[in-house]
Coordinates of C-alpha atoms in Angstrom, one line a residue:
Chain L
X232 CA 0.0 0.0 0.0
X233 CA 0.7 3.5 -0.6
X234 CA -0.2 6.5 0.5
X235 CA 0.0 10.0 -0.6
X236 CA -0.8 12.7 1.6
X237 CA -2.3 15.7 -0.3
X238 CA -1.2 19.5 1.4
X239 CA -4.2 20.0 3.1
X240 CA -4.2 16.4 5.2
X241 CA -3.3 18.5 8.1
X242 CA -0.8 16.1 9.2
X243 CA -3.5 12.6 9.4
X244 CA -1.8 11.5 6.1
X245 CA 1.3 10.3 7.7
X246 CA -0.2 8.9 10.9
X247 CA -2.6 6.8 8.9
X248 CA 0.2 5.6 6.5
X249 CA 1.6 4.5 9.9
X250 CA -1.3 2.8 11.4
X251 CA -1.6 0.9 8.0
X252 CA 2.3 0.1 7.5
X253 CA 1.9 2.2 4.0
X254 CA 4.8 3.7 2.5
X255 CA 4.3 7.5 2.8
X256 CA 5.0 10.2 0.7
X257 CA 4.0 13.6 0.9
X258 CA 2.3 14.9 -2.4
X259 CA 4.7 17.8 -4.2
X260 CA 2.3 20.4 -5.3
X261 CA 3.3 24.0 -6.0
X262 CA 1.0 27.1 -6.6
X263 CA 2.3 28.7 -10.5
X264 CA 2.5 32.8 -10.1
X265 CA -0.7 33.1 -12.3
X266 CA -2.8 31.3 -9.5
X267 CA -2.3 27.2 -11.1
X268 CA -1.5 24.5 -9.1
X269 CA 0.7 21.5 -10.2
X270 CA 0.0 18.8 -8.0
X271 CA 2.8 15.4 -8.4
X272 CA 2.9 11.8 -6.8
X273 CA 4.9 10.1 -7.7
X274 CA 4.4 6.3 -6.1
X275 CA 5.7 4.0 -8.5
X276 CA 3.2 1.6 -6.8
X277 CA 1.9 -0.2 -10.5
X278 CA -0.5 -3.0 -9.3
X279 CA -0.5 -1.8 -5.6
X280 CA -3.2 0.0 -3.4
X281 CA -3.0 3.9 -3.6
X282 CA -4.3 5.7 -0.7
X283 CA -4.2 9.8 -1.0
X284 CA -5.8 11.8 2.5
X285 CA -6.6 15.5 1.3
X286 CA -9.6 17.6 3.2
X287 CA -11.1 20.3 1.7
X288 CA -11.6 22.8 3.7
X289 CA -11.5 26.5 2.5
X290 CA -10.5 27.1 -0.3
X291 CA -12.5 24.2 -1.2
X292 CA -12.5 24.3 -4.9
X293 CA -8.4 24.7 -4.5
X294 CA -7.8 21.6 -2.0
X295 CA -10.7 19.8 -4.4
X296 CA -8.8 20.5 -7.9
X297 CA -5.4 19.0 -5.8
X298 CA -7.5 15.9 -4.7
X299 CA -9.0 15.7 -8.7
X300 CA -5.0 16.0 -10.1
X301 CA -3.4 13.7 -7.5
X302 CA -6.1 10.8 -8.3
X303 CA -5.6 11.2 -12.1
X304 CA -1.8 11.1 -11.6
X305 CA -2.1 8.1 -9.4
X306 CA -4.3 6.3 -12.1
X307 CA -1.4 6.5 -14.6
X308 CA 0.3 4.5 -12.2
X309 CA -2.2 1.4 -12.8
X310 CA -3.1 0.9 -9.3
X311 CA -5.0 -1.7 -7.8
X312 CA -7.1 0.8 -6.7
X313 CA -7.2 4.4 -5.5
X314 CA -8.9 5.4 -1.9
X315 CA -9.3 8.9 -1.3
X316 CA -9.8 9.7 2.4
X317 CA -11.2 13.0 2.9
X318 CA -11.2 14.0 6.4
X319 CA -13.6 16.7 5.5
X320 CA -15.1 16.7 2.2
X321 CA -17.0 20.0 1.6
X322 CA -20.1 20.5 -1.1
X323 CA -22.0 18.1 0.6
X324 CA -24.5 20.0 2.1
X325 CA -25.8 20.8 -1.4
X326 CA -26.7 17.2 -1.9
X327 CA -30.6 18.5 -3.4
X328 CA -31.8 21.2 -5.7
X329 CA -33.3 23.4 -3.5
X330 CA -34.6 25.8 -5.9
X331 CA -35.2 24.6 -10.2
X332 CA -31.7 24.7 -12.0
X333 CA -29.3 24.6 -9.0
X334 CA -26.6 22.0 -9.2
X335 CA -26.5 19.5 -6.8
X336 CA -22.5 19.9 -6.0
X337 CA -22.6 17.2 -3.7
X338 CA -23.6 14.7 -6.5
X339 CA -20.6 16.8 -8.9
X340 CA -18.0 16.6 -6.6
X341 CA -18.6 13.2 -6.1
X342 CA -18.8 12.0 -9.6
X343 CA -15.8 14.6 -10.6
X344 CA -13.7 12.2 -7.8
X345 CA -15.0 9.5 -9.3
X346 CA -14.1 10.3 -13.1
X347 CA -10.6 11.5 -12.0
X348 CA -9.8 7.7 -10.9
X349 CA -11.1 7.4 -7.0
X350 CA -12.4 3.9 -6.8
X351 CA -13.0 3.9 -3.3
X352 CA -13.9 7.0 -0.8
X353 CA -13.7 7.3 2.8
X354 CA -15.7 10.4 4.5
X355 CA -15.4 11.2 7.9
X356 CA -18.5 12.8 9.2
X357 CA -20.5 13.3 5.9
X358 CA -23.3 16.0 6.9
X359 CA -25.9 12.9 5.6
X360 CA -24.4 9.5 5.4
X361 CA -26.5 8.6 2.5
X362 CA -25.4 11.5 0.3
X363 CA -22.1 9.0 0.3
X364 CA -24.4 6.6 -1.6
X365 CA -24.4 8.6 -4.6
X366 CA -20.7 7.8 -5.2
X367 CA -20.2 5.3 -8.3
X368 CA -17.2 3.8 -6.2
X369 CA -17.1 1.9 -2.8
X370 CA -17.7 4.6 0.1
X371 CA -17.6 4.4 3.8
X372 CA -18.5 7.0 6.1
X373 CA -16.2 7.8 9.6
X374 CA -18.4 8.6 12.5
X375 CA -15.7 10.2 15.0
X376 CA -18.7 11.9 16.8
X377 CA -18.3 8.8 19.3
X378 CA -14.7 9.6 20.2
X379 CA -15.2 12.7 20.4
X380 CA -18.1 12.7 22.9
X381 CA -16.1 10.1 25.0
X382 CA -13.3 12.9 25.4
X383 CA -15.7 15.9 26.1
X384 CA -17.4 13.9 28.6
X385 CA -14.5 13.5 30.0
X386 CA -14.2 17.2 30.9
X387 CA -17.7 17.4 32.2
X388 CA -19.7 15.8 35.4
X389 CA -23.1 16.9 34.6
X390 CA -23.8 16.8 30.7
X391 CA -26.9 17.6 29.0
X392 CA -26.8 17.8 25.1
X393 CA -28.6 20.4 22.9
X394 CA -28.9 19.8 19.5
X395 CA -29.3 23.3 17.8
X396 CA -31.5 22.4 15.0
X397 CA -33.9 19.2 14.1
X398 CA -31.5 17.5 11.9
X399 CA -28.6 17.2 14.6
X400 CA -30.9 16.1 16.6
X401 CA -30.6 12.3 15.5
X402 CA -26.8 12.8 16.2
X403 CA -27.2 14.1 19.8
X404 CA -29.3 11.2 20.8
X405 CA -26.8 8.9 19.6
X406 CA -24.6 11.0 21.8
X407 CA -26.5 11.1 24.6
X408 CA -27.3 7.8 24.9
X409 CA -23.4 7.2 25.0
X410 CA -22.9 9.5 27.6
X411 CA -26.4 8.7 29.8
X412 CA -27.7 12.2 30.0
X413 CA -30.6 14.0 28.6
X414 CA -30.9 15.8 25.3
X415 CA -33.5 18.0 23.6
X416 CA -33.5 20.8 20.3
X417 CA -34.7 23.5 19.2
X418 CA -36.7 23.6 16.4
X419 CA -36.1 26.7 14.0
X420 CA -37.6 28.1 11.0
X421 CA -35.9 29.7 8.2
X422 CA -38.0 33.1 6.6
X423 CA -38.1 32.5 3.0
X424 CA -37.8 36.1 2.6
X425 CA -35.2 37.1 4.3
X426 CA -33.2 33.9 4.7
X427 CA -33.2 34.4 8.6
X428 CA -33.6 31.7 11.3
X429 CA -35.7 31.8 14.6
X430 CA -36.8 29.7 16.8
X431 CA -39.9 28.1 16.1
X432 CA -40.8 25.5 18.6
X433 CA -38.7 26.1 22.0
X434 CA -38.2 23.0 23.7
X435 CA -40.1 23.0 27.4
X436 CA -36.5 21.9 29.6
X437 CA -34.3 23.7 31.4
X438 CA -30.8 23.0 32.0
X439 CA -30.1 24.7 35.8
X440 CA -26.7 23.1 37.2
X441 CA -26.3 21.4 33.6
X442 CA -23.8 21.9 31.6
X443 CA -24.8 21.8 27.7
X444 CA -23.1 20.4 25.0
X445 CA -24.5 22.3 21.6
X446 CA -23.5 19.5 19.4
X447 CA -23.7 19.4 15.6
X448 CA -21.7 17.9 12.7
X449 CA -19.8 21.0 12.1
X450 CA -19.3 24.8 13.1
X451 CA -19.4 26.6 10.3
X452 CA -20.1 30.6 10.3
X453 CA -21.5 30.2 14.1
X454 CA -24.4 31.3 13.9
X455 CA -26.3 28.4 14.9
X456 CA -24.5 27.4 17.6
X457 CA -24.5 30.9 19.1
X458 CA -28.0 31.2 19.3
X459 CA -28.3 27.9 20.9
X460 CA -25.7 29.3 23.4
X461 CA -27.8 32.2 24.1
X462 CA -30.6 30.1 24.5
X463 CA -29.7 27.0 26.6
X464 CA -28.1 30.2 29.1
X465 CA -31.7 31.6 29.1
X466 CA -33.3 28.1 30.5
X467 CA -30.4 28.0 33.1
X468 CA -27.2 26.1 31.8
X469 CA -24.4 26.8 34.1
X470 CA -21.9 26.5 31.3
X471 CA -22.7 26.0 27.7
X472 CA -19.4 24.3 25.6
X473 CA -19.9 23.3 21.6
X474 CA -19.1 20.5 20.4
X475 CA -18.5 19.9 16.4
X476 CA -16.8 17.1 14.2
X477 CA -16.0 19.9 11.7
X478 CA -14.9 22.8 13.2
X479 CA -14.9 25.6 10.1
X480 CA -15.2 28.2 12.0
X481 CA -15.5 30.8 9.0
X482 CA -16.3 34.7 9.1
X483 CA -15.7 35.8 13.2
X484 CA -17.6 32.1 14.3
X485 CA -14.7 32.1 17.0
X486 CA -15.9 35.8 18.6
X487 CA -19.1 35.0 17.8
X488 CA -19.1 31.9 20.3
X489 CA -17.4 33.9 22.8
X490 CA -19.7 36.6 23.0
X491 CA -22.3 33.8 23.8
X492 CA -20.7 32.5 26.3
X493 CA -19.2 28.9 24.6
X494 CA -16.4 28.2 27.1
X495 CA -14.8 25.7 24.8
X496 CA -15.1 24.3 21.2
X497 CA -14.2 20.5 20.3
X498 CA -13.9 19.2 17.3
X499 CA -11.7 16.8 15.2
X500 CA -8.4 17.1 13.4
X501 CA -10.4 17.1 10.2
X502 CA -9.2 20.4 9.4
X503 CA -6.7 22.8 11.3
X504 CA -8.4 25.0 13.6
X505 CA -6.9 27.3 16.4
X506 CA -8.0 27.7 20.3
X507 CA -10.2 24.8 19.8
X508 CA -9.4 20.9 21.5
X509 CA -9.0 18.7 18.5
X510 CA -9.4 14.6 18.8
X511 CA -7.1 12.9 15.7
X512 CA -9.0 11.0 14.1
X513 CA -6.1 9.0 11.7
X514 CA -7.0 5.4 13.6
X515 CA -10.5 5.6 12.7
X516 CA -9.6 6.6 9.3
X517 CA -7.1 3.9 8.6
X518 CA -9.8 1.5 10.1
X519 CA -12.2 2.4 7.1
X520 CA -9.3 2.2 5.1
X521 CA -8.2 -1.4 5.9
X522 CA -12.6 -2.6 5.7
X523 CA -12.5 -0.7 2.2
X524 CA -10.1 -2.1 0.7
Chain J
X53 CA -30.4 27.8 -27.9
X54 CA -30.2 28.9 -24.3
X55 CA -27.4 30.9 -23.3
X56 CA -25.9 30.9 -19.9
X57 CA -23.3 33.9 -19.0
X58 CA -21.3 32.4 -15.8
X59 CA -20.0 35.1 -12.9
X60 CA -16.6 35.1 -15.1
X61 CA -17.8 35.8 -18.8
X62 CA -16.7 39.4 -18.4
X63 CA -19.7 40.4 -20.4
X64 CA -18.7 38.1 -23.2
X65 CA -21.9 35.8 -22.9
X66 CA -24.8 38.7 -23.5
X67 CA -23.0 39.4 -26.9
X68 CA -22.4 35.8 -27.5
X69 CA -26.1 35.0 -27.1
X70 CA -27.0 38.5 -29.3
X71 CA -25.2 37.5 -32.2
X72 CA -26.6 33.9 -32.4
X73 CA -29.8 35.4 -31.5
X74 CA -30.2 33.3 -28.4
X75 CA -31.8 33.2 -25.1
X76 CA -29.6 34.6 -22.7
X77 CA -29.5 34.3 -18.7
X78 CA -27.0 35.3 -16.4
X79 CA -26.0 32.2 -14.2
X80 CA -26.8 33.0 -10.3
X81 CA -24.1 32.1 -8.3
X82 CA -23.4 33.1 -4.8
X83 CA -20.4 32.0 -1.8
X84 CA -21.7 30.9 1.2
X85 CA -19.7 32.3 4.1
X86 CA -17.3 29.4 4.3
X87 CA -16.5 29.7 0.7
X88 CA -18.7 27.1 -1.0
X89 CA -20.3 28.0 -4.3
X90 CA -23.9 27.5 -4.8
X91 CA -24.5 27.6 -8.9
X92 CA -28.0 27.6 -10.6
X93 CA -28.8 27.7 -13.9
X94 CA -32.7 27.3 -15.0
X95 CA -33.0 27.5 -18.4
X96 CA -35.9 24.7 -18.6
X97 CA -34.0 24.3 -22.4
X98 CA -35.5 20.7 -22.8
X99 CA -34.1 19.2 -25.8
X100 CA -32.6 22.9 -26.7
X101 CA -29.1 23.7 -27.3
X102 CA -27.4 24.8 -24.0
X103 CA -24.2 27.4 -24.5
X104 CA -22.4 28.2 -21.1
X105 CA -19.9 31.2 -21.3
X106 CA -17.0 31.3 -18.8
X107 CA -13.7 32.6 -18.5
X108 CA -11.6 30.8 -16.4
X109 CA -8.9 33.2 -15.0
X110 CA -7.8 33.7 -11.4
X111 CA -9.0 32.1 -8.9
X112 CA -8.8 29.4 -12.0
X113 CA -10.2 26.7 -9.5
X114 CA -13.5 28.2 -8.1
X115 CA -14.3 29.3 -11.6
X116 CA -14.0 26.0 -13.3
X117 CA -15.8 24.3 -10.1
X118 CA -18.6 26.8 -11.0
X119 CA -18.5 25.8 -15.0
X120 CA -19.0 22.1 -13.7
X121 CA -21.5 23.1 -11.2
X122 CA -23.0 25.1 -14.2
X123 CA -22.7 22.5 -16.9
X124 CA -24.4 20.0 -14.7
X125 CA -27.4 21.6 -13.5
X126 CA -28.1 22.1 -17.3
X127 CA -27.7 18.6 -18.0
X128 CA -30.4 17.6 -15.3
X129 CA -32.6 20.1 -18.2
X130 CA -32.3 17.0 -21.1
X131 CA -30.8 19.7 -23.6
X132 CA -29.8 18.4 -27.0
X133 CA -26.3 19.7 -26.0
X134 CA -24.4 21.9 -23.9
X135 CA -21.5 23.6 -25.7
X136 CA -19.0 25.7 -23.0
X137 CA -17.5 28.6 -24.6
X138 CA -14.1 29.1 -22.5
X139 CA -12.6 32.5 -23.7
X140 CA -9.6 31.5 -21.4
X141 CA -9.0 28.2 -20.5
X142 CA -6.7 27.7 -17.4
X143 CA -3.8 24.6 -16.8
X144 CA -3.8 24.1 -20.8
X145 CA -0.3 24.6 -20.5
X146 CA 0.6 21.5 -18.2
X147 CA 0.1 19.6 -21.1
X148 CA 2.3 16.8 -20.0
X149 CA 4.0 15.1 -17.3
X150 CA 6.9 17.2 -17.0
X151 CA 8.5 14.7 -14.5
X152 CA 7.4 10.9 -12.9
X153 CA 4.2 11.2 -11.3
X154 CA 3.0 14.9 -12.4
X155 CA -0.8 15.2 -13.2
X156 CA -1.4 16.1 -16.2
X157 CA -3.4 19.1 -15.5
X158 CA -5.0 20.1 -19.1
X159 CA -6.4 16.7 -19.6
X160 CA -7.8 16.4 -16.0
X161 CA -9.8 19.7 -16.7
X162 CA -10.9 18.5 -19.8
X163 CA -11.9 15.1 -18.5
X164 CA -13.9 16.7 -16.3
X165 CA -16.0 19.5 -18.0
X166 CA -16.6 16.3 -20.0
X167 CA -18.1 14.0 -17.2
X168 CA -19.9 17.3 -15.9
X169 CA -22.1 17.2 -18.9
X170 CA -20.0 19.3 -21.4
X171 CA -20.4 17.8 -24.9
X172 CA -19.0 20.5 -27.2
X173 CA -16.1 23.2 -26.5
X174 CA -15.0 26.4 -27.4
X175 CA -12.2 27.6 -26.4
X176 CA -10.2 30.7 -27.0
X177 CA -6.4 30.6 -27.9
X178 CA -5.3 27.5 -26.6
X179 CA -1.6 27.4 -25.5
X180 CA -1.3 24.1 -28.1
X181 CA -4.1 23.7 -30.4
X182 CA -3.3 20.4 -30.6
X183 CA -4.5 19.9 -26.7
X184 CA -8.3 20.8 -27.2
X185 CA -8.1 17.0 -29.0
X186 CA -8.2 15.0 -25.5
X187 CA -11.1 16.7 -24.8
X188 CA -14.2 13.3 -25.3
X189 CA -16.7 15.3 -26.9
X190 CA -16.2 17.9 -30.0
X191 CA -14.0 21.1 -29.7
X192 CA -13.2 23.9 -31.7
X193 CA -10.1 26.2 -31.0
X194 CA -11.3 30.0 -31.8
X195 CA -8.0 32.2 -33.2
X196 CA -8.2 35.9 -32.4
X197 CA -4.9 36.8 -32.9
X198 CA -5.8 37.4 -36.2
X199 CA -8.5 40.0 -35.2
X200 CA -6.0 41.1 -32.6
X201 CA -2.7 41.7 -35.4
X202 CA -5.2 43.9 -37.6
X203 CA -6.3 45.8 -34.7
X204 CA -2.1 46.3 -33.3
X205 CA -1.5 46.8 -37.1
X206 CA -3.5 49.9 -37.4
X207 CA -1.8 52.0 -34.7
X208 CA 2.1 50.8 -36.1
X209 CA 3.6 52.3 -39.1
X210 CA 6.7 50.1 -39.2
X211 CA 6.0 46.9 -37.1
X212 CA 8.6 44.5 -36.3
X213 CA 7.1 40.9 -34.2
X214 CA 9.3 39.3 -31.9
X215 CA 8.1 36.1 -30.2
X216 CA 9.9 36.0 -26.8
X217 CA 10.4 32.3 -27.1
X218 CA 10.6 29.7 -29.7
X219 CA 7.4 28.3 -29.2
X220 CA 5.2 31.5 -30.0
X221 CA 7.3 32.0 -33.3
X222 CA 4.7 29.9 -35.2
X223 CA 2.3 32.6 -34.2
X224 CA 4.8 35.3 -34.9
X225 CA 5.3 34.2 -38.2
X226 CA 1.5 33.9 -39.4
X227 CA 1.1 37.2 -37.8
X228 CA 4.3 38.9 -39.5
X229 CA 2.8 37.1 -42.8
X230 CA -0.6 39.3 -42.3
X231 CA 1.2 42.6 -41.5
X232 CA 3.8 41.8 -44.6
X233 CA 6.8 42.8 -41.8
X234 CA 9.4 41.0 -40.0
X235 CA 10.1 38.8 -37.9
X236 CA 12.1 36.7 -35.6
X237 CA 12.5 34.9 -32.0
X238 CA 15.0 34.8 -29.2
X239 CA 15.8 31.2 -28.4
X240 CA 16.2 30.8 -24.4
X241 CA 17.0 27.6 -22.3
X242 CA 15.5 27.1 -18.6
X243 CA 18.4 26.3 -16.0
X244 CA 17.4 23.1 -14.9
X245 CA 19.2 24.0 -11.3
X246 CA 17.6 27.3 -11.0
X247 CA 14.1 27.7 -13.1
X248 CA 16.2 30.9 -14.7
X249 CA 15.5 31.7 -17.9
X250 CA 18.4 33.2 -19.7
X251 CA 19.0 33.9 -23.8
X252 CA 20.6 31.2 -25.6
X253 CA 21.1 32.3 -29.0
X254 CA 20.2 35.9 -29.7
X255 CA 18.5 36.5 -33.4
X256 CA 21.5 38.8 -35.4
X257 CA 18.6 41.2 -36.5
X258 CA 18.9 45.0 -35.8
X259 CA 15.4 47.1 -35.0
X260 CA 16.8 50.2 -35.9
X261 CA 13.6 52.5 -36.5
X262 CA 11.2 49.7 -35.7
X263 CA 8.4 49.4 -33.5
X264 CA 8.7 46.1 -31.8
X265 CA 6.2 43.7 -31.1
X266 CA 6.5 41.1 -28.5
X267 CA 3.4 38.3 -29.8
X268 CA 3.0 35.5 -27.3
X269 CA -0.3 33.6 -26.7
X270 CA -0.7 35.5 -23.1
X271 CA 0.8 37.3 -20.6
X272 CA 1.3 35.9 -17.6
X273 CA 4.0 37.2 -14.9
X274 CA 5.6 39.1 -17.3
X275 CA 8.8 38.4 -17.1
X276 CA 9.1 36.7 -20.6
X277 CA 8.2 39.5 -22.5
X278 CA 9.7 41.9 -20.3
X279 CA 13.2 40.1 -21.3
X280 CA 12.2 40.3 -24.9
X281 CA 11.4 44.5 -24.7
X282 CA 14.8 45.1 -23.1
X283 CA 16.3 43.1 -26.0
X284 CA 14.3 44.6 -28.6
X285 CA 15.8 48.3 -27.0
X286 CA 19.2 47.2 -26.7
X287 CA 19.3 45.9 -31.1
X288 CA 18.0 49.8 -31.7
X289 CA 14.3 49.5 -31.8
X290 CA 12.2 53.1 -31.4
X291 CA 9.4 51.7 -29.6
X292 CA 8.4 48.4 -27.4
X293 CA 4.5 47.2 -27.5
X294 CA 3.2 44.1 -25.9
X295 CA 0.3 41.8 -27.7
X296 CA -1.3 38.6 -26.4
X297 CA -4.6 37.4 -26.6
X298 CA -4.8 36.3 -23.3
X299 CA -4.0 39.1 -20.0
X300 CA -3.4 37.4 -17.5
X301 CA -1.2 39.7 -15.9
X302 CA -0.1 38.2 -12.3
X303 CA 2.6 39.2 -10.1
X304 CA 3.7 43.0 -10.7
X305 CA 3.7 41.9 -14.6
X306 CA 2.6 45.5 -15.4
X307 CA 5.1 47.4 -13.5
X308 CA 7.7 44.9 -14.6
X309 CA 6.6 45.6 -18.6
X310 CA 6.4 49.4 -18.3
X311 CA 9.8 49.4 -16.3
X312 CA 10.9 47.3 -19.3
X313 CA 9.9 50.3 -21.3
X314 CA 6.8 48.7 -23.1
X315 CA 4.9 51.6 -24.2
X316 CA 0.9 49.8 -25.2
X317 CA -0.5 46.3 -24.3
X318 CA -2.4 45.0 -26.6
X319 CA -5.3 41.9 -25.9
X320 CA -8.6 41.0 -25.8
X321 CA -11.2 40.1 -23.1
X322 CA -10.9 36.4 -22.9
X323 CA -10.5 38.2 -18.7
X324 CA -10.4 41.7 -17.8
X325 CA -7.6 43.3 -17.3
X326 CA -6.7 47.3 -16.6
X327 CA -5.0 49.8 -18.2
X328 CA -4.7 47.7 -21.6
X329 CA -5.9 47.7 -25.3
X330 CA -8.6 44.9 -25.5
X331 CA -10.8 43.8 -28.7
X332 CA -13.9 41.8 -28.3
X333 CA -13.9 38.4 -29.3
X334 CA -17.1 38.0 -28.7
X335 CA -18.3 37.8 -32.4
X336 CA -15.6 35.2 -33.5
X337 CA -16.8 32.8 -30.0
X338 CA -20.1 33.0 -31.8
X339 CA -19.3 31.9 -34.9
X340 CA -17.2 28.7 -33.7
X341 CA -20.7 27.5 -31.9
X342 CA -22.1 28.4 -35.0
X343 CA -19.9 25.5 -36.6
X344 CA -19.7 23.3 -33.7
X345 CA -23.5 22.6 -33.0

């Protein structure tokens, strides 16, 4: 096996080449004056398994053309087969048309992975597991969100968990389960006019002596999270902390927390991501590696 | 025919569609806060001919993700076809492995606007003509420089084209044929230890009284034509000008060409650039999907 780290693996390329007894080698890329990247892996691993780890984090479309080039220089090599494992792979929230004509990028990006010579893909945290299904290759979804919950319980004696919208609220059950505490959400509304969200439904609980855990697959902009910080304050939390696989954190999400009182942000080492406690999640990822292949 | 002018058409899609006397909507596209592009194009152009102009200049990797996000949501429409006219086509110059285990960028990009739903393409200028024949579906390679010499040639009275380098001497040569003038090329080597580009063997010609033209396909950092303008000074010529079809101008290239003492830049608006001469290709785009559909 061999594995190619791209330049946005944030470091999980080589600890999963480890975990798998890979040979490593970081990928040579180089940005050309003009804004073009040349991306080069050379592997030499003809009738072998290629591995490449790359996230995608911002800029997305940058770290996604470097996954796209490594893969098709990989499949000149005439691999066995080519895994791409993307520690975060963005685009996939747009995985419908939400209005006529609007590409479904989730579906592109993975059938552009595809088409450039990925045979199999490993996705840790995918923001719906079944948008993973639309891949024409073999695909396995990581679910760190249990790791990571055993290390922020860890920090915290009296745990309640507060999803901060209905579709994390499937993932904070699982979480709460794990951990043996209560969990509730809120249930929002977004105005089609003005493309705000409020709070629709409030949930009845209050959370005096508890401290929350706003939990969601990823931090993005903040927003969300915030207002759930303001809110599980308002029904008597004693300390609210957020919890995120993906920790984005994009625009001021970091001041924005902090003004609402989050005490501390966890996350994963899917992307890098300062004053935040990261888990690494390389030995799950190697795991779906060795059950993919 | 439905026409679709992407966020980097520079205005070249509207006159497109006028000349061909097609339908014509500007694609929406937007960047959500973490950097994502969302891309919709309703054109509800069943079993119509589907033409989507754009560039692809700097950042070259967001605006090709949004031509595949583009050309995709028009193939979910069942058009006949979907012809993308690129004025400027970004990575056509990695047109090979230049060492083991380099993607070869050109034919990536072209894979892909294929598997996004791309069946014909136009494409302006392309740094080898002879690359537009990997792409899976038709092409046609538009020529402005034709368009471009006639327009240079009406502000020179005694025109001289240098091509920087020996490959643009081709195109010097067709366009010294059209202007019934001179012409010639410096011959450089690249220092494989450095990346320096130095002259090899300078051309014997004197430019006493001429005004020089340095003709390359674009301009990119500059440097290559600014190399050529001091040696077109130092054999005697009166004046320096600059043409290429495609402006890229990155880096400081337009402080580096002025302090080279080029006086005009001449191009056209496959991008936009400032503070240079640009003719409209628009008309000659139109005619090439014209011939292609």
């Amino acid at each position: 096996m061999f594995l190619i780290g791209g330049s946005a693996d944030n470091g999980i390329g080589e600890k999963v080449a480890r975990a798998l007894d890979a040979k490593f080698a970081k990928a040579e890329t180089k940005t050309f004056p003009d804004g073009e990247l040349l991306a080069r892996a050379n592997c030499g691993a003809e009738g072998d398994d290629i591995v490449i780890v790359q996230s995608t984090y911002a800029p997305q479309d940058t770290h996604l053309m470097e996954l796209f080039l490594l893969a098709s220089a990989a499949a000149k090599q005439n691999p066995r087969s080519i895994t791409a494992v993307v520690p975060y792979l963005a685009y996939l929230r747009q995985d419908k048309a939400f209005s006529p004509g609007e590409a479904v990028s989730a579906e592109v990006i993975l059938d552009l992975m595809h088409s450039s010579g990925v045979t199999n893909l490993v996705v840790a945290q995918p923001h719906k597991i079944e948008t993973l299904n639309k891949f024409k290759g073999k695909s396995i979804p990581v679910l760190p969100s249990r790791s990571l919950m055993d290390y922020v319980s860890k920090e915290l004696e009296s745990p309640y968990i507060l999803a901060p919208d209905k579709g994390s609220f499937p993932f904070a059950k699982d979480a709460a389960a794990q951990l043996d505490c209560g969990c509730t959400f809120i249930d929002k509304e977004r105005s089609i006019a003005t493309g705000e969200v409020s709070i629709k439904n409030a949930p009845a609980e209050r959370f005096d002596g508890k401290q929350v855990v706003i939990l969601d697959d990823m931090i993005s902009t903040g927003g969300t999270t915030a207002q759930a910080a303001k809110f599980a304050y308002s029904r008597g939390a004693s300390e609210v902390v957020a919890a995120a696989v993906h920790l984005l954190m994009s625009d001021n999400a970091a001041e924005k927390l902090r003004d609402a009182g989050v005490l501390r942000i966890y996350g994963t080492n899917s992307m890098p991501s300062k004053n935040t406690s990261q888990i690494d999640i390389s030995l799950e990822l190697a795991s779906a590696v060795r059950s993919i292949l």
